Amino acid sequence: MNRKVVKVGLLGLGTVGSGVVKMLRQNVEELAQKCGYEVEIQRVLVRDLEKMRAVDVERHMLTRDVQDILEDPEVRIVIEVMGGEEQTKEIVLQALQAGKHVITANKDLVALHGALLHRAADENGVELLYEAAVAGAIPIVRVLKQSFAADNVREVMGIVNGTTNYILSKMTAEGAAYEDALAEAQQLGYAEADPHADVSGLDAARKMAILASISFRQAVELADVKLEGIESVTQQDVERAKAGGQVIKLIGRARREGSAIEVSVAPMWLEAAHPLAKVGDCFNAVYVYADALGEAMLYGRGAGEMPTASAVVGDLLAVLRGRKFAAAQPQQMARWA
Amino acid sequence: MNRKVVKVGLLGLGTVGSGVVKMLRQNVEELAQKCGYEVEIQRVLVRDLEKMRAVDVERHMLTRDVQDILEDPEVRIVIEVMGGEEQTKEIVLQALQAGKHVITANKDLVALHGALLHRAADENGVELLYEAAVAGAIPIVRVLKQSFAADNVREVMGIVNGTTNYILSKMTAEGAAYEDALAEAQQLGYAEADPHADVSGLDAARKMAILASISFRQAVELADVKLEGIESVTQQDVERAKAGGQVIKLIGRARREGSAIEVSVAPMWLEAAHPLAKVGDCFNAVYVYADALGEAMLYGRGAGEMPTASAVVGDLLAVLRGRKFAAAQPQQMARWA
């Protein structure tokens, strides 16, 4: 079969990056059948060339110099799973300006610089996709962009941080104190040693800024998100809620009323019968209310190596199947240059 | 702005067809911004030219002769919302062979002739999309095809028939007898005068055959779906289940074990804590278990004029944004013909 090979540059080889390498290798045949392209990883940006990795990557593929990827004309798609904000923004911007499609799992990047990066992608006729940046295994970005594309979204409401949901679920189900539930989340690897970004609601706020921007088709800044974390939720609060048939959840909400958009993250008391009240453990769920489609909910794992890698590879497939990729074959560009 | 106009042929102007006309008219500007094309309905196939409609469509746009649409070279996309099986299959086949992209909301058509129609679409380089055919407002077809595309789906389990879910929910919540709950569903318009297709499980079986075919990437025939309806579920059964902390739901399941695929529709006793047990009223929900993504659930309205129309228009946008549409501009074809 006469397949075209597509070369991909990978930025980062941590947990998610390793998962992406594994999935691409395991699925090379299946992906080729689905999109007609054989995907090859050309180069991988790492900090340390000697570090032990969860996957075997040949030494000559590794580089510490991002320009080896950005300036390689064979690399048509860049997958950014290294994290970071300012410096990463410059790198992604350069990739887009070089006519490379970009897939990122970096919610901080998209929440802070999404408008700028989208503009660069549009100007250069390339895709910028970030399904993995919001709620891991839940394909909410794609669903909002595509399935609700012909609809008028009124409200998005969700549990988009798995760590805080795990902590609150523990406090509710087992009567655990906040500190004990947090310590357990840390032991299980659900919470970082410094849990600030999660428990303060900041992580959820970044995701809600992204979901609001997509839903309402205008840039919602992180600074515009009203923010309250779960640090002050006590076992007494949880018990009082329970006594009233309610459950406390950290809820992100994005609402539009006329031209006013309101986005917030805060602990909310939900009726126990509310579908979001039943989302336990470290699961995520997002509710969408739209004029035509009515209400819909998506539920799944919010994080993890393979769910996140799977979302990245799903985006890769979308790039390869898309109009922009077909429209800008480098061979053709070379011919007309 | 120099926009291209895309002409669409609409087959059928019933509930869903009227919804599609409404949505396209309301969103013409928004759609153009999203895909660069201005969508115009060129012709509408109807049975009766004189009938009163839920939307105003100019008389000259109506036709009783499907060839007015199939043979019109300006019509690039056909939307089939007329229903039917054998005759509709011939019409859709002819549209695909004429190089027209097809969007259909017809689950019977896709369940019975999906393999044949997919082949015709592939051979002619056009799209065949049918999000509206399964579970209305739930974008399960797109999610399975795209988000789970790089994953290995093990099991799909769902409530995919709103009528039977309404009946069983009534029997559970209010202790209603089967006959009374059915009569109420009919009064509310959730069930047909002849409820056979719903209560026998046939409608759910058609949807599960489609979902299984997509999930496991091979044609699953309707005849291969093991089928049991809810006609024999009694109030006693519901009470016995309740006493044991369980709930009876009509569950469609599609599982793969090695190369063996098993698809069934039958009433099942679910633990009250099971997420599908809580899907009430006429709502639908689909659970997916896959190797990488883990478990995910989609929940929403299974039917209705606007949810279904919205799914159709979402598919239309996907066609307009896709590689196949861009690859076969009729202008270009004319230039090279």
XYZ file of C-alpha atoms in Angstrom:
674
model
C 0.000 0.000 0.000
C 1.290 3.405 -0.944
C 1.032 5.253 2.349
C 2.376 8.651 3.111
C 4.523 8.985 6.216
C 3.827 11.883 8.565
C 6.600 12.996 10.886
C 5.711 14.204 14.360
C 7.840 16.120 16.856
C 7.191 15.390 20.531
C 7.951 18.005 23.199
C 8.348 16.212 26.513
C 8.749 12.585 27.505
C 7.227 12.514 30.979
C 4.165 10.485 31.954
C 1.913 11.723 29.174
C 4.690 11.812 26.563
C 5.585 8.201 27.299
C 1.922 7.254 26.999
C 1.755 8.978 23.610
C 4.820 7.078 22.368
C 3.288 3.782 23.529
C -0.090 4.457 21.913
C 1.404 5.613 18.628
C 3.579 2.520 18.395
C 0.783 0.140 19.288
C -1.669 1.755 16.880
C 0.448 2.672 13.883
C -1.401 0.196 11.668
C -4.846 1.134 12.921
C -4.158 4.839 12.572
C -2.916 4.323 9.026
C -6.124 2.523 8.126
C -8.155 5.361 9.552
C -6.430 8.315 7.996
C -4.137 6.981 5.289
C -0.983 8.232 6.995
C 1.743 6.345 8.788
C 2.713 8.356 11.844
C 6.386 8.423 12.801
C 7.959 10.212 15.735
C 10.874 12.114 14.271
C 12.365 13.791 17.328
C 11.649 14.079 21.051
C 12.587 17.101 23.152
C 13.840 16.152 26.629
C 15.678 17.956 29.429
C 18.063 15.122 30.208
C 19.390 12.834 27.492
C 20.534 10.192 29.960
C 17.454 9.802 32.141
C 15.725 6.418 32.381
C 12.343 6.471 30.630
C 9.131 4.502 30.870
C 9.491 3.763 27.142
C 12.486 2.936 24.976
C 13.265 5.761 22.587
C 16.409 5.508 20.473
C 19.074 7.894 21.602
C 19.442 9.639 18.217
C 15.767 10.669 18.377
C 16.241 12.606 21.608
C 17.303 16.235 21.610
C 17.710 19.003 24.156
C 17.416 21.687 21.475
C 13.846 22.545 20.532
C 15.066 24.095 17.267
C 15.910 20.582 16.059
C 12.150 20.086 15.924
C 10.905 23.573 15.065
C 13.314 23.999 12.159
C 12.877 20.494 10.768
C 10.741 20.937 7.628
C 9.789 17.250 7.737
C 8.014 17.677 11.070
C 4.424 18.618 10.200
C 2.846 18.142 13.621
C 4.132 19.083 17.079
C 2.766 17.432 20.227
C 3.420 19.530 23.335
C 3.305 17.547 26.590
C 6.145 19.267 28.442
C 4.065 21.751 30.429
C 5.098 25.296 31.308
C 3.708 28.678 30.388
C 5.782 31.590 29.017
C 8.603 29.664 27.410
C 6.231 27.012 26.119
C 4.050 29.731 24.602
C 7.030 31.017 22.592
C 7.841 27.508 21.382
C 4.262 26.696 20.367
C 3.951 30.077 18.666
C 7.080 29.402 16.660
C 5.777 25.963 15.679
C 2.486 27.453 14.457
C 4.294 30.188 12.559
C 6.428 27.537 10.899
C 3.199 25.994 9.549
C 3.166 23.058 11.933
C -0.072 21.782 13.450
C 0.052 21.726 17.251
C -1.594 19.387 19.752
C -1.172 20.252 23.413
C -2.250 18.766 26.726
C -1.298 21.962 28.550
C -4.309 23.656 30.181
C -2.215 26.454 31.669
C -0.937 27.345 28.215
C -4.391 27.308 26.622
C -6.087 29.155 29.484
C -3.452 31.894 29.524
C -2.536 32.226 25.848
C -5.374 30.500 23.964
C -6.531 33.607 22.073
C -3.030 34.470 20.893
C -2.270 30.890 19.869
C -5.603 30.453 18.070
C -4.901 33.609 16.077
C -1.465 32.316 15.100
C -2.964 28.965 14.075
C -5.595 30.674 11.925
C -3.089 32.996 10.291
C -0.914 30.068 9.364
C -3.711 27.748 8.267
C -2.895 25.069 10.808
C -4.751 23.289 13.601
C -4.370 23.906 17.335
C -6.084 21.125 19.300
C -6.136 20.512 23.077
C -8.681 17.848 24.034
C -6.306 16.480 26.684
C -6.065 19.879 28.403
C -9.566 19.669 29.886
C -10.991 16.713 31.794
C -8.667 14.050 30.342
C -10.774 11.193 29.082
C -13.934 13.249 28.593
C -14.104 14.489 25.004
C -15.757 17.736 26.075
C -13.665 20.036 23.875
C -14.553 18.125 20.708
C -18.201 17.810 21.703
C -18.525 21.541 22.429
C -16.729 22.493 19.219
C -18.489 20.043 16.952
C -21.715 18.624 18.353
C -22.827 21.872 19.946
C -21.381 23.935 17.107
C -24.792 24.582 15.607
C -26.381 25.251 18.970
C -26.550 28.057 21.501
C -24.870 26.981 24.737
C -26.401 28.621 27.831
C -24.472 26.991 30.623
C -21.627 24.620 31.291
C -21.384 23.183 34.783
C -18.922 20.612 35.882
C -16.576 18.805 38.181
C -13.296 19.317 36.343
C -10.707 18.682 39.043
C -10.252 15.060 40.120
C -8.102 15.779 43.178
C -10.635 17.982 44.941
C -13.437 15.633 43.975
C -11.529 12.767 45.560
C -11.020 14.780 48.760
C -14.660 15.906 49.024
C -15.927 12.407 48.178
C -13.765 10.974 51.011
C -15.046 13.583 53.450
C -18.637 12.773 52.458
C -18.464 8.994 52.294
C -16.175 8.321 55.251
C -16.467 11.392 57.406
C -12.769 12.069 56.911
C -11.326 15.462 57.911
C -10.073 17.692 55.093
C -6.429 17.249 56.099
C -6.692 13.443 56.238
C -8.459 13.213 52.892
C -5.813 15.465 51.331
C -2.998 13.369 52.798
C -4.590 10.227 51.365
C -4.946 11.863 47.934
C -1.260 12.724 48.092
C -0.316 9.149 49.023
C -2.314 7.832 46.059
C -0.632 10.271 43.686
C -3.914 12.136 43.006
C -2.583 15.299 44.666
C 0.808 16.965 44.357
C 3.117 17.528 47.320
C 2.124 21.193 46.921
C -1.627 20.859 46.417
C -2.266 24.588 46.040
C -3.226 24.618 42.336
C -5.858 21.939 42.935
C -7.368 22.824 46.324
C -7.451 26.566 45.634
C -9.638 25.915 42.580
C -7.018 27.396 40.233
C -6.699 24.254 38.119
C -10.484 24.058 37.754
C -10.620 27.780 36.942
C -8.171 27.329 34.070
C -10.258 24.524 32.632
C -13.466 26.539 33.036
C -11.886 29.525 31.263
C -11.130 27.208 28.328
C -14.613 25.630 28.307
C -16.278 29.059 28.558
C -14.187 30.409 25.687
C -15.188 27.498 23.462
C -18.848 27.504 24.510
C -19.421 31.222 24.108
C -16.935 31.740 21.272
C -15.018 34.539 22.901
C -11.890 34.679 24.961
C -12.612 34.331 28.672
C -9.579 35.315 30.731
C -8.501 33.400 33.794
C -8.657 36.699 35.692
C -12.386 36.870 34.941
C -13.114 33.593 36.736
C -14.462 34.043 40.273
C -12.561 31.634 42.408
C -13.043 29.874 45.723
C -11.240 26.686 46.724
C -12.042 23.860 49.108
C -9.440 24.676 51.801
C -12.065 26.080 54.113
C -14.605 23.277 53.692
C -14.836 21.529 57.054
C -16.163 18.148 58.099
C -18.959 20.100 59.839
C -19.982 21.677 56.524
C -20.088 18.255 54.899
C -22.192 16.841 57.742
C -24.614 19.785 57.675
C -25.050 19.339 53.921
C -25.625 15.618 54.358
C -28.255 16.197 57.043
C -30.129 18.326 54.533
C -29.905 15.661 51.807
C -27.128 17.531 50.042
C -23.548 16.992 48.938
C -20.702 19.520 48.667
C -18.851 19.510 45.336
C -16.324 21.886 43.798
C -18.345 23.119 40.826
C -17.187 25.116 37.848
C -19.941 27.140 36.176
C -19.945 29.206 33.022
C -23.156 31.017 32.156
C -24.253 33.436 29.495
C -27.155 35.832 29.988
C -27.490 38.092 26.969
C -24.004 39.404 26.393
C -22.899 38.887 30.010
C -20.695 35.898 30.710
C -20.115 34.704 34.248
C -17.573 32.043 35.108
C -16.918 30.766 38.611
C -15.391 27.928 40.585
C -16.631 27.350 44.121
C -17.816 24.657 46.544
C -21.560 24.205 46.021
C -24.240 22.360 47.946
C -26.007 20.062 45.477
C -29.156 18.023 46.041
C -28.095 14.382 46.441
C -30.315 13.581 43.436
C -28.396 15.979 41.180
C -26.434 13.991 38.584
C -23.213 15.818 39.497
C -23.699 14.886 43.168
C -23.104 11.257 42.242
C -19.805 11.804 40.493
C -17.466 10.275 43.054
C -13.808 9.364 43.536
C -11.501 11.272 41.193
C -13.956 11.269 38.282
C -14.859 14.348 36.260
C -18.189 15.239 34.681
C -19.396 18.149 32.621
C -23.015 19.198 32.150
C -24.002 21.311 29.157
C -27.296 23.139 28.669
C -27.995 24.351 25.142
C -31.075 25.700 23.382
C -31.534 22.922 20.848
C -29.791 19.900 22.345
C -31.213 20.453 25.810
C -29.111 19.025 28.603
C -26.277 16.581 28.145
C -23.588 15.264 30.453
C -20.205 13.681 29.841
C -18.532 11.662 32.564
C -15.134 9.968 32.786
C -11.620 9.945 34.184
C -10.107 13.398 34.420
C -6.474 12.457 34.271
C -3.961 9.658 34.065
C -1.258 8.618 31.636
C -3.292 6.593 29.155
C -6.560 8.590 29.190
C -4.555 11.738 28.499
C -2.397 10.064 25.839
C -5.536 8.718 24.222
C -7.001 12.215 23.995
C -3.760 13.453 22.413
C -3.782 10.671 19.821
C -7.455 11.360 19.122
C -6.493 14.964 18.329
C -3.672 13.722 16.115
C -6.146 11.678 14.124
C -8.414 14.727 13.824
C -5.518 16.756 12.395
C -4.695 14.030 9.873
C -8.312 13.741 8.770
C -8.865 17.479 8.580
C -9.107 19.916 5.727
C -6.180 22.041 6.854
C -3.743 19.164 6.846
C -4.817 18.050 3.378
C -4.722 21.635 2.108
C -1.089 22.222 3.048
C 0.979 19.271 1.936
C 4.626 20.341 2.183
C 5.366 18.724 -1.169
C 2.856 21.059 -2.813
C 4.189 24.036 -0.940
C 7.688 23.237 -2.132
C 6.457 22.975 -5.679
C 4.925 26.458 -5.593
C 7.526 28.154 -3.469
C -16.649 38.648 2.394
C -16.080 36.225 -0.414
C -17.945 33.205 0.819
C -18.729 30.105 -1.126
C -22.337 28.961 -1.143
C -23.042 25.277 -0.546
C -26.344 23.862 -1.747
C -28.059 21.186 0.280
C -30.901 18.858 -0.691
C -33.318 17.894 2.079
C -35.248 14.619 1.910
C -38.287 14.928 4.163
C -39.988 17.846 5.894
C -41.534 16.186 8.939
C -40.647 16.992 12.537
C -36.890 16.585 12.158
C -36.799 18.117 8.661
C -38.612 21.220 9.894
C -36.174 21.450 12.783
C -33.264 21.288 10.357
C -34.713 24.088 8.225
C -35.214 26.245 11.333
C -31.701 25.644 12.630
C -30.038 26.265 9.285
C -31.894 29.533 8.837
C -31.172 30.738 12.359
C -27.499 29.826 12.162
C -26.521 30.643 8.602
C -24.168 33.398 9.763
C -22.653 31.402 12.584
C -22.120 28.370 10.366
C -20.445 30.532 7.733
C -18.051 31.875 10.329
C -17.211 28.376 11.428
C -16.615 26.701 8.116
C -16.399 29.445 5.504
C -19.467 28.252 3.617
C -22.929 29.722 3.367
C -25.402 26.856 3.502
C -28.480 27.123 1.322
C -31.297 24.621 1.040
C -31.766 24.103 -2.669
C -34.657 21.641 -2.775
C -36.859 19.716 -0.340
C -38.420 16.342 -1.122
C -41.969 16.007 0.249
C -44.882 13.618 -0.306
C -47.549 16.283 -0.435
C -46.889 19.708 -1.955
C -49.964 21.263 -0.348
C -49.615 20.114 3.235
C -49.303 22.689 6.020
C -45.790 22.716 7.503
C -44.249 23.728 10.788
C -41.884 25.988 8.798
C -42.430 28.200 5.767
C -40.664 26.815 2.746
C -41.196 28.528 -0.596
C -43.329 26.459 -2.915
C -40.749 26.343 -5.726
C -38.274 24.671 -3.397
C -40.568 21.696 -2.795
C -40.553 18.687 -5.045
C -42.133 15.254 -5.079
C -39.492 13.900 -7.452
C -36.288 12.826 -5.703
C -34.401 13.016 -9.014
C -34.744 16.805 -8.859
C -32.279 16.567 -5.984
C -30.155 13.566 -6.966
C -29.539 14.837 -10.483
C -28.892 18.449 -9.489
C -25.127 18.928 -9.814
C -25.302 21.988 -7.551
C -26.495 19.891 -4.604
C -23.322 18.713 -2.857
C -24.880 17.424 0.359
C -28.065 15.426 0.911
C -29.786 15.335 4.307
C -32.088 12.326 4.671
C -34.769 12.726 7.338
C -37.656 10.987 5.543
C -37.270 7.545 7.137
C -37.928 4.235 5.412
C -35.667 1.343 4.535
C -35.449 -0.287 1.075
C -36.494 2.638 -1.090
C -34.514 5.074 1.047
C -31.461 2.844 0.708
C -31.695 3.104 -3.100
C -32.023 6.866 -2.915
C -29.095 7.304 -0.523
C -26.988 4.944 -2.603
C -27.707 6.976 -5.715
C -26.797 10.183 -3.888
C -23.462 8.728 -2.746
C -22.734 7.418 -6.244
C -23.432 10.879 -7.609
C -20.621 12.169 -5.355
C -22.924 13.808 -2.825
C -22.144 13.691 0.894
C -25.024 12.201 2.897
C -26.228 12.936 6.426
C -29.006 10.749 7.744
C -31.010 10.507 10.964
C -32.354 7.091 9.943
C -31.255 4.341 12.345
C -33.172 1.639 10.471
C -31.307 2.514 7.281
C -27.891 2.533 8.951
C -28.522 -0.630 10.997
C -29.742 -2.577 7.955
C -27.593 -1.179 5.156
C -24.700 0.567 6.907
C -21.957 -1.649 5.450
C -23.211 -1.241 1.892
C -23.640 2.512 2.247
C -20.231 2.991 3.891
C -18.642 1.135 0.994
C -20.408 3.356 -1.517
C -19.336 6.477 0.399
C -15.703 5.304 0.443
C -15.709 4.414 -3.241
C -17.016 7.823 -4.133
C -14.826 9.795 -1.722
C -17.751 11.300 0.167
C -18.913 11.371 3.777
C -21.776 9.364 5.282
C -22.623 10.701 8.745
C -25.464 9.701 11.095
C -25.023 11.187 14.566
C -28.780 11.760 14.833
C -29.535 8.085 14.205
C -28.375 6.987 17.654
C -29.400 8.555 20.941
C -30.398 11.975 19.539
C -28.637 14.637 21.567
C -25.811 12.390 22.767
C -22.845 12.718 20.425
C -21.921 9.071 20.885
C -21.224 8.320 17.211
C -18.709 11.148 16.903
C -17.102 10.325 20.247
C -16.694 6.634 19.353
C -15.353 7.442 15.895
C -13.019 10.228 16.947
C -12.198 10.291 20.646
C -12.011 6.520 20.983
C -10.463 6.137 17.533
C -7.000 5.510 18.941
C -8.295 3.224 21.662
C -9.502 -0.340 22.019
C -13.177 -0.390 23.017
C -14.104 -3.408 25.161
C -17.728 -2.734 25.949
C -20.541 -0.346 25.194
C -23.531 -0.449 27.524
C -26.443 1.863 27.353
C -30.021 2.991 27.656
C -30.710 3.926 24.048
C -34.513 3.892 23.887
C -36.281 6.763 25.625
C -39.784 5.296 25.417
C -38.997 2.128 27.328
C -36.910 4.069 29.819
C -39.866 6.342 30.465
C -42.151 3.339 31.007
C -39.742 1.529 33.349
C -38.991 4.750 35.250
C -42.735 5.285 35.814
C -43.180 1.709 36.996
C -40.270 2.152 39.411
C -40.994 5.630 40.752
C -44.795 5.453 40.962
C -45.560 1.754 41.093
C -47.499 2.093 37.836
C -48.532 -1.063 35.951
C -46.857 -1.653 32.576
C -50.079 -0.965 30.637
C -50.721 2.320 32.460
C -47.164 3.558 32.024
C -47.308 2.681 28.317
C -50.628 4.515 27.903
C -49.145 7.596 29.568
C -46.078 7.465 27.311
C -48.426 7.352 24.337
C -50.418 10.332 25.610
C -47.211 12.335 25.998
C -46.087 11.446 22.486
C -43.098 9.445 23.764
C -44.571 6.192 22.404
C -46.219 5.475 19.053
C -49.801 4.224 18.731
C -48.156 0.924 17.756
C -45.402 0.714 20.368
C -44.011 -2.592 19.112
C -40.660 -1.306 17.769
C -39.900 0.329 21.120
C -41.217 -2.129 23.721
C -39.936 -5.203 21.859
C -36.400 -3.801 22.061
C -36.096 -3.660 18.250
C -35.372 0.071 18.160
C -32.664 -0.332 20.806
C -31.259 -3.354 18.950
C -30.861 -1.288 15.773
C -28.984 1.381 17.662
C -26.785 -1.183 19.401
C -25.948 -2.815 16.047
C -24.753 0.601 14.845
C -22.764 1.338 18.022
C -21.199 -2.151 17.978
C -20.209 -1.767 14.325
C -18.489 1.548 15.035
C -16.860 0.401 18.279
C -15.477 -2.848 16.943
C -14.932 -1.672 13.373
C -16.808 -4.479 11.729
C -20.357 -4.836 10.497
C -22.652 -6.183 13.214
C -25.927 -7.328 11.709
C -29.248 -6.663 13.385
C -29.908 -10.425 13.169
C -26.897 -10.997 15.437
C -28.355 -8.933 18.290
C -29.978 -11.048 21.021
C -33.251 -9.392 21.773
C -35.715 -9.278 24.651
C -38.252 -6.501 25.190
C -39.998 -5.102 28.232
C -43.514 -6.403 27.471
C -43.244 -9.118 30.058
C -41.793 -6.932 32.843
C -44.446 -6.799 35.567
C -45.010 -4.478 38.485
C -44.061 -7.478 40.673
C -40.676 -7.710 38.968
C -40.069 -4.034 39.564
C -41.051 -4.348 43.237
C -38.860 -7.422 43.747
C -35.909 -5.596 42.220
C -36.564 -2.559 44.417
C -36.718 -4.692 47.547
C -33.225 -5.925 46.681
C -31.881 -2.399 46.108
C -32.053 -2.782 42.359
C -33.689 -1.157 39.364
C -34.857 -2.741 36.093
C -33.625 -0.994 32.933
C -33.682 -1.988 29.263
C -29.962 -2.272 28.618
C -28.162 -2.628 25.332
C -24.742 -4.268 25.602
C -22.032 -4.819 23.049
C -18.933 -6.690 24.188
C -15.805 -7.976 22.537
C -13.789 -10.872 23.941
C -10.916 -11.711 21.618
C -12.543 -11.983 18.216
C -16.002 -12.799 19.588
C -18.541 -9.978 19.592
C -21.740 -10.262 21.596
C -24.551 -7.745 21.291
C -27.785 -7.918 23.253
C -30.782 -5.888 24.356
C -32.675 -7.077 27.432
C -34.189 -5.871 30.712
C -31.467 -5.996 33.367
C -31.469 -5.666 37.124
C -28.956 -2.980 38.013
C -27.697 -1.999 41.456
C -29.383 1.294 42.402
C -25.889 2.811 42.715
C -25.024 1.972 39.087
C -24.801 5.192 37.054
C -27.211 3.823 34.449
C -29.760 3.053 37.185
C -30.177 6.785 37.744
C -30.958 7.655 34.141
C -34.654 8.446 34.438
C -37.557 9.771 32.412
C -36.991 9.462 28.659
C -33.254 10.195 28.870
C -30.591 8.092 27.194
C -27.099 7.296 28.382
C -24.232 5.306 26.941
C -21.305 3.868 28.908
C -18.089 3.019 27.119
C -15.200 0.965 28.509
C -11.940 1.185 26.591
C -8.360 0.105 27.325
C -6.736 3.530 27.414
C -9.563 5.954 28.182
C -11.046 3.766 30.882
C -14.735 4.310 31.481
C -16.746 7.209 30.153
C -20.453 7.972 30.004
C -22.533 10.274 27.832
C -26.009 11.300 28.930
C -28.707 13.356 27.262
C -32.042 13.492 25.484
C -32.526 10.603 23.102
C -34.997 12.208 20.744
C -37.035 15.285 19.944
C -37.215 17.735 17.062
C -34.463 20.160 18.036
C -31.974 17.729 19.635
C -32.170 15.597 16.503
C -31.965 18.589 14.159
C -28.998 19.855 16.115
C -27.188 16.539 15.631
C -27.913 16.717 11.889
C -26.542 20.254 11.634
C -23.490 19.208 13.658
C -22.846 16.521 11.038
C -23.311 19.080 8.278
C -20.624 21.236 9.838
C -18.334 18.205 10.083
C -18.792 17.555 6.356
C -18.024 21.177 5.508
C -14.912 21.182 7.674
C -13.683 17.819 6.450
C -10.963 16.773 4.080
C -13.287 14.996 1.672
C -15.428 18.038 1.064
C -12.407 20.231 0.429
C -10.827 17.578 -1.784
C -13.727 17.450 -4.198
C -14.760 20.988 -5.022
C -16.965 20.772 -8.086
C -15.203 23.779 -9.564
C -11.908 21.939 -9.441
C -13.474 18.808 -10.816
C -14.886 20.774 -13.723
C -11.507 22.284 -14.423
C -9.921 18.859 -14.732
C -12.784 17.013 -16.341
